[in-house]
PDB file of N, CA and C in Angstrom:
ATOM      1  N   MET A 509      27.635  11.065  48.534  1.00 53.00           N
ATOM      2  CA  MET A 509      26.512  10.307  47.983  1.00 53.00           C
ATOM      3  C   MET A 509      25.287  11.199  47.906  1.00 53.00           C
ATOM      4  N   GLU A 510      24.761  11.441  46.713  1.00 53.00           N
ATOM      5  CA  GLU A 510      23.614  12.324  46.543  1.00 53.00           C
ATOM      6  C   GLU A 510      22.337  11.520  46.742  1.00 53.00           C
ATOM      7  N   THR A 511      21.315  12.247  47.200  1.00 57.00           N
ATOM      8  CA  THR A 511      20.039  11.554  47.461  1.00 57.00           C
ATOM      9  C   THR A 511      18.929  12.031  46.556  1.00 57.00           C
ATOM     10  N   ALA A 512      18.968  13.300  46.145  1.00 59.00           N
ATOM     11  CA  ALA A 512      17.869  13.856  45.350  1.00 59.00           C
ATOM     12  C   ALA A 512      17.955  13.408  43.899  1.00 59.00           C
ATOM     13  N   GLY A 513      16.924  12.723  43.453  1.00 63.00           N
ATOM     14  CA  GLY A 513      16.836  12.333  42.037  1.00 63.00           C
ATOM     15  C   GLY A 513      17.854  11.310  41.583  1.00 63.00           C
ATOM     16  N   THR A 514      18.381  10.562  42.507  1.00 74.00           N
ATOM     17  CA  THR A 514      19.425   9.586  42.132  1.00 74.00           C
ATOM     18  C   THR A 514      18.841   8.488  41.266  1.00 74.00           C
ATOM     19  N   ARG A 515      17.661   8.025  41.665  1.00 76.00           N
ATOM     20  CA  ARG A 515      17.067   6.899  40.938  1.00 76.00           C
ATOM     21  C   ARG A 515      16.781   7.268  39.487  1.00 76.00           C
ATOM     22  N   THR A 516      16.195   8.458  39.276  1.00 79.00           N
ATOM     23  CA  THR A 516      15.896   8.847  37.904  1.00 79.00           C
ATOM     24  C   THR A 516      17.154   9.047  37.083  1.00 79.00           C
ATOM     25  N   GLU A 517      18.196   9.568  37.735  1.00 79.00           N
ATOM     26  CA  GLU A 517      19.452   9.764  37.031  1.00 79.00           C
ATOM     27  C   GLU A 517      20.043   8.442  36.568  1.00 79.00           C
ATOM     28  N   THR A 518      20.022   7.455  37.442  1.00 78.00           N
ATOM     29  CA  THR A 518      20.575   6.147  37.058  1.00 78.00           C
ATOM     30  C   THR A 518      19.708   5.535  35.959  1.00 78.00           C
ATOM     31  N   ALA A 519      18.395   5.715  36.069  1.00 80.00           N
ATOM     32  CA  ALA A 519      17.500   5.181  35.036  1.00 80.00           C
ATOM     33  C   ALA A 519      17.798   5.835  33.680  1.00 80.00           C
ATOM     34  N   LEU A 520      17.990   7.155  33.704  1.00 79.00           N
ATOM     35  CA  LEU A 520      18.318   7.862  32.471  1.00 79.00           C
ATOM     36  C   LEU A 520      19.633   7.354  31.895  1.00 79.00           C
ATOM     37  N   ARG A 521      20.628   7.218  32.789  1.00 80.00           N
ATOM     38  CA  ARG A 521      21.925   6.752  32.346  1.00 80.00           C
ATOM     39  C   ARG A 521      21.817   5.369  31.712  1.00 80.00           C
ATOM     40  N   ARG A 522      21.031   4.501  32.366  1.00 79.00           N
ATOM     41  CA  ARG A 522      20.854   3.153  31.853  1.00 79.00           C
ATOM     42  C   ARG A 522      20.150   3.154  30.505  1.00 79.00           C
ATOM     43  N   ARG A 523      19.121   4.022  30.405  1.00 80.00           N
ATOM     44  CA  ARG A 523      18.398   4.107  29.138  1.00 80.00           C
ATOM     45  C   ARG A 523      19.319   4.593  28.023  1.00 80.00           C
ATOM     46  N   ARG A 524      20.148   5.586  28.357  1.00 80.00           N
ATOM     47  CA  ARG A 524      21.069   6.113  27.369  1.00 80.00           C
ATOM     48  C   ARG A 524      22.049   5.025  26.907  1.00 80.00           C
ATOM     49  N   ALA A 525      22.550   4.235  27.854  1.00 75.00           N
ATOM     50  CA  ALA A 525      23.470   3.153  27.504  1.00 75.00           C
ATOM     51  C   ALA A 525      22.762   2.135  26.620  1.00 75.00           C
ATOM     52  N   ASP A 526      21.473   1.869  26.918  1.00 74.00           N
ATOM     53  CA  ASP A 526      20.699   0.942  26.083  1.00 74.00           C
ATOM     54  C   ASP A 526      20.598   1.442  24.672  1.00 74.00           C
ATOM     55  N   VAL A 527      20.264   2.707  24.532  1.00 73.00           N
ATOM     56  CA  VAL A 527      20.102   3.276  23.187  1.00 73.00           C
ATOM     57  C   VAL A 527      21.410   3.171  22.429  1.00 73.00           C
ATOM     58  N   ASP A 528      22.502   3.527  23.086  1.00 71.00           N
ATOM     59  CA  ASP A 528      23.828   3.441  22.449  1.00 71.00           C
ATOM     60  C   ASP A 528      24.109   1.999  22.021  1.00 71.00           C
ATOM     61  N   ARG A 529      23.848   1.053  22.919  1.00 67.00           N
ATOM     62  CA  ARG A 529      24.127  -0.351  22.632  1.00 67.00           C
ATOM     63  C   ARG A 529      23.290  -0.818  21.439  1.00 67.00           C
ATOM     64  N   ARG A 530      22.022  -0.374  21.424  1.00 66.00           N
ATOM     65  CA  ARG A 530      21.142  -0.805  20.343  1.00 66.00           C
ATOM     66  C   ARG A 530      21.616  -0.232  19.021  1.00 66.00           C
ATOM     67  N   ARG A 531      22.061   1.043  19.052  1.00 69.00           N
ATOM     68  CA  ARG A 531      22.562   1.675  17.840  1.00 69.00           C
ATOM     69  C   ARG A 531      23.784   0.955  17.284  1.00 69.00           C
ATOM     70  N   ARG A 532      24.667   0.540  18.225  1.00 68.00           N
ATOM     71  CA  ARG A 532      25.877  -0.146  17.815  1.00 68.00           C
ATOM     72  C   ARG A 532      25.595  -1.608  17.425  1.00 68.00           C
ATOM     73  N   GLY A 533      24.431  -2.106  17.808  1.00 63.00           N
ATOM     74  CA  GLY A 533      24.104  -3.504  17.542  1.00 63.00           C
ATOM     75  C   GLY A 533      24.905  -4.447  18.404  1.00 63.00           C
ATOM     76  N   GLY A 534      25.131  -4.045  19.639  1.00 56.00           N
ATOM     77  CA  GLY A 534      25.868  -4.878  20.572  1.00 56.00           C
ATOM     78  C   GLY A 534      25.004  -5.960  21.177  1.00 56.00           C
ATOM     79  N   CYS A 535      25.303  -6.310  22.448  1.00 57.00           N
ATOM     80  CA  CYS A 535      24.550  -7.399  23.058  1.00 57.00           C
ATOM     81  C   CYS A 535      23.104  -6.984  23.287  1.00 57.00           C
ATOM     82  N   GLU A 536      22.182  -7.900  23.009  1.00 54.00           N
ATOM     83  CA  GLU A 536      20.758  -7.581  23.144  1.00 54.00           C
ATOM     84  C   GLU A 536      20.334  -7.889  24.563  1.00 54.00           C
ATOM     85  N   GLN A 537      20.656  -6.998  25.503  1.00 55.00           N
ATOM     86  CA  GLN A 537      20.376  -7.340  26.867  1.00 55.00           C
ATOM     87  C   GLN A 537      19.009  -6.842  27.328  1.00 55.00           C
ATOM     88  N   ARG A 538      18.883  -5.538  27.464  1.00 54.00           N
ATOM     89  CA  ARG A 538      17.654  -4.992  28.036  1.00 54.00           C
ATOM     90  C   ARG A 538      16.654  -4.593  26.943  1.00 54.00           C
ATOM     91  N   THR A 539      16.603  -5.298  25.863  1.00 55.00           N
ATOM     92  CA  THR A 539      15.627  -4.959  24.815  1.00 55.00           C
ATOM     93  C   THR A 539      14.397  -5.834  24.956  1.00 55.00           C
ATOM     94  N   SER A 540      13.292  -5.381  24.460  1.00 56.00           N
ATOM     95  CA  SER A 540      12.071  -6.174  24.537  1.00 56.00           C
ATOM     96  C   SER A 540      12.130  -7.315  23.510  1.00 56.00           C
ATOM     97  N   HIS A 541      11.159  -8.197  23.573  1.00 59.00           N
ATOM     98  CA  HIS A 541      11.163  -9.345  22.662  1.00 59.00           C
ATOM     99  C   HIS A 541      10.365  -9.045  21.402  1.00 59.00           C
ATOM    100  N   ARG A 542      10.083  -7.757  21.169  1.00 64.00           N
ATOM    101  CA  ARG A 542       9.280  -7.393  20.012  1.00 64.00           C
ATOM    102  C   ARG A 542       9.932  -7.781  18.684  1.00 64.00           C
ATOM    103  N   PRO A 543      11.264  -7.599  18.520  1.00 73.00           N
ATOM    104  CA  PRO A 543      11.887  -7.988  17.255  1.00 73.00           C
ATOM    105  C   PRO A 543      11.626  -9.451  16.912  1.00 73.00           C
ATOM    106  N   ASP A 544      11.623 -10.315  17.961  1.00 79.00           N
ATOM    107  CA  ASP A 544      11.374 -11.747  17.750  1.00 79.00           C
ATOM    108  C   ASP A 544       9.979 -11.983  17.185  1.00 79.00           C
ATOM    109  N   THR A 545       8.974 -11.313  17.797  1.00 81.00           N
ATOM    110  CA  THR A 545       7.601 -11.526  17.314  1.00 81.00           C
ATOM    111  C   THR A 545       7.442 -10.965  15.905  1.00 81.00           C
ATOM    112  N   GLU A 546       8.116  -9.860  15.617  1.00 82.00           N
ATOM    113  CA  GLU A 546       8.064  -9.298  14.245  1.00 82.00           C
ATOM    114  C   GLU A 546       8.661 -10.278  13.253  1.00 82.00           C
ATOM    115  N   ARG A 547       9.765 -10.908  13.639  1.00 83.00           N
ATOM    116  CA  ARG A 547      10.381 -11.885  12.754  1.00 83.00           C
ATOM    117  C   ARG A 547       9.441 -13.033  12.487  1.00 83.00           C
ATOM    118  N   ARG A 548       8.777 -13.509  13.575  1.00 87.00           N
ATOM    119  CA  ARG A 548       7.852 -14.630  13.441  1.00 87.00           C
ATOM    120  C   ARG A 548       6.695 -14.254  12.505  1.00 87.00           C
ATOM    121  N   ARG A 549       6.167 -13.027  12.710  1.00 88.00           N
ATOM    122  CA  ARG A 549       5.041 -12.593  11.911  1.00 88.00           C
ATOM    123  C   ARG A 549       5.430 -12.499  10.427  1.00 88.00           C
ATOM    124  N   LEU A 550       6.644 -11.978  10.185  1.00 87.00           N
ATOM    125  CA  LEU A 550       7.113 -11.879   8.799  1.00 87.00           C
ATOM    126  C   LEU A 550       7.255 -13.264   8.168  1.00 87.00           C
ATOM    127  N   THR A 551       7.790 -14.197   8.938  1.00 89.00           N
ATOM    128  CA  THR A 551       7.944 -15.563   8.405  1.00 89.00           C
ATOM    129  C   THR A 551       6.597 -16.150   8.029  1.00 89.00           C
ATOM    130  N   GLN A 552       5.603 -15.959   8.918  1.00 91.00           N
ATOM    131  CA  GLN A 552       4.258 -16.491   8.650  1.00 91.00           C
ATOM    132  C   GLN A 552       3.674 -15.854   7.410  1.00 91.00           C
ATOM    133  N   THR A 553       3.849 -14.526   7.280  1.00 91.00           N
ATOM    134  CA  THR A 553       3.316 -13.819   6.107  1.00 91.00           C
ATOM    135  C   THR A 553       3.973 -14.349   4.844  1.00 91.00           C
ATOM    136  N   LEU A 554       5.281 -14.515   4.915  1.00 91.00           N
ATOM    137  CA  LEU A 554       5.994 -15.003   3.731  1.00 91.00           C
ATOM    138  C   LEU A 554       5.512 -16.404   3.343  1.00 91.00           C
ATOM    139  N   ALA A 555       5.301 -17.255   4.351  1.00 92.00           N
ATOM    140  CA  ALA A 555       4.815 -18.602   4.058  1.00 92.00           C
ATOM    141  C   ALA A 555       3.452 -18.561   3.404  1.00 92.00           C
ATOM    142  N   ARG A 556       2.563 -17.653   3.906  1.00 92.00           N
ATOM    143  CA  ARG A 556       1.224 -17.522   3.326  1.00 92.00           C
ATOM    144  C   ARG A 556       1.311 -17.075   1.882  1.00 92.00           C
ATOM    145  N   VAL A 557       2.171 -16.055   1.616  1.00 93.00           N
ATOM    146  CA  VAL A 557       2.344 -15.541   0.272  1.00 93.00           C
ATOM    147  C   VAL A 557       2.853 -16.650  -0.637  1.00 93.00           C
ATOM    148  N   ASP A 558       3.793 -17.444  -0.123  1.00 93.00           N
ATOM    149  CA  ASP A 558       4.364 -18.557  -0.888  1.00 93.00           C
ATOM    150  C   ASP A 558       3.257 -19.532  -1.313  1.00 93.00           C
ATOM    151  N   VAL A 559       2.385 -19.901  -0.380  1.00 92.00           N
ATOM    152  CA  VAL A 559       1.311 -20.845  -0.684  1.00 92.00           C
ATOM    153  C   VAL A 559       0.374 -20.243  -1.720  1.00 92.00           C
ATOM    154  N   ALA A 560       0.007 -18.969  -1.533  1.00 92.00           N
ATOM    155  CA  ALA A 560      -0.893 -18.310  -2.486  1.00 92.00           C
ATOM    156  C   ALA A 560      -0.268 -18.238  -3.872  1.00 92.00           C
ATOM    157  N   HIS A 561       1.021 -17.978  -3.923  1.00 92.00           N
ATOM    158  CA  HIS A 561       1.723 -17.890  -5.206  1.00 92.00           C
ATOM    159  C   HIS A 561       1.761 -19.234  -5.906  1.00 92.00           C
ATOM    160  N   ASP A 562       2.022 -20.285  -5.115  1.00 91.00           N
ATOM    161  CA  ASP A 562       2.009 -21.652  -5.691  1.00 91.00           C
ATOM    162  C   ASP A 562       0.637 -21.952  -6.283  1.00 91.00           C
ATOM    163  N   ARG A 563      -0.413 -21.601  -5.521  1.00 92.00           N
ATOM    164  CA  ARG A 563      -1.776 -21.888  -5.982  1.00 92.00           C
ATOM    165  C   ARG A 563      -2.040 -21.118  -7.287  1.00 92.00           C
ATOM    166  N   HIS A 564      -1.588 -19.865  -7.328  1.00 91.00           N
ATOM    167  CA  HIS A 564      -1.763 -19.046  -8.547  1.00 91.00           C
ATOM    168  C   HIS A 564      -1.040 -19.673  -9.733  1.00 91.00           C
ATOM    169  N   LEU A 565       0.198 -20.088  -9.503  1.00 90.00           N
ATOM    170  CA  LEU A 565       0.968 -20.688 -10.587  1.00 90.00           C
ATOM    171  C   LEU A 565       0.288 -21.983 -11.094  1.00 90.00           C
ATOM    172  N   ASP A 566      -0.236 -22.770 -10.153  1.00 90.00           N
ATOM    173  CA  ASP A 566      -0.926 -23.983 -10.561  1.00 90.00           C
ATOM    174  C   ASP A 566      -2.150 -23.660 -11.432  1.00 90.00           C
ATOM    175  N   ARG A 567      -2.805 -22.547 -11.101  1.00 91.00           N
ATOM    176  CA  ARG A 567      -3.994 -22.188 -11.851  1.00 91.00           C
ATOM    177  C   ARG A 567      -3.592 -21.669 -13.237  1.00 91.00           C
ATOM    178  N   VAL A 568      -2.581 -20.809 -13.288  1.00 91.00           N
ATOM    179  CA  VAL A 568      -2.213 -20.159 -14.521  1.00 91.00           C
ATOM    180  C   VAL A 568      -1.400 -21.076 -15.444  1.00 91.00           C
ATOM    181  N   HIS A 569      -0.428 -21.773 -14.843  1.00 88.00           N
ATOM    182  CA  HIS A 569       0.394 -22.678 -15.623  1.00 88.00           C
ATOM    183  C   HIS A 569       0.234 -24.091 -15.025  1.00 88.00           C
ATOM    184  N   PRO A 570      -0.797 -24.803 -15.407  1.00 83.00           N
ATOM    185  CA  PRO A 570      -0.981 -26.145 -14.815  1.00 83.00           C
ATOM    186  C   PRO A 570       0.219 -27.034 -15.125  1.00 83.00           C
ATOM    187  N   ARG A 571       0.729 -27.694 -14.097  1.00 75.00           N
ATOM    188  CA  ARG A 571       1.893 -28.556 -14.290  1.00 75.00           C
ATOM    189  C   ARG A 571       1.499 -29.796 -15.060  1.00 75.00           C
ATOM    190  N   THR A 572       2.400 -30.222 -15.921  1.00 65.00           N
ATOM    191  CA  THR A 572       2.107 -31.460 -16.667  1.00 65.00           C
ATOM    192  C   THR A 572       2.442 -32.625 -15.775  1.00 65.00           C
ATOM    193  N   LYS A 573       1.458 -33.496 -15.564  1.00 54.00           N
ATOM    194  CA  LYS A 573       1.686 -34.607 -14.614  1.00 54.00           C
ATOM    195  C   LYS A 573       2.010 -35.860 -15.332  1.00 54.00           C
TER     196      LYS A 573
END
């Protein structure tokens, strides 16, 4: 059982395994929740663009009521 630098070695090994897993798109275990917030932000942006586009269409091509 080695004592010198064991902790950093295991951390490196774990990080390497994480990177491999992420590349393969396997189970999302030790990843941050950043992708989730990015998805939420994108959805909000798309909704905002949708509303603006509807407003623009109403202005340019008024719907016949």
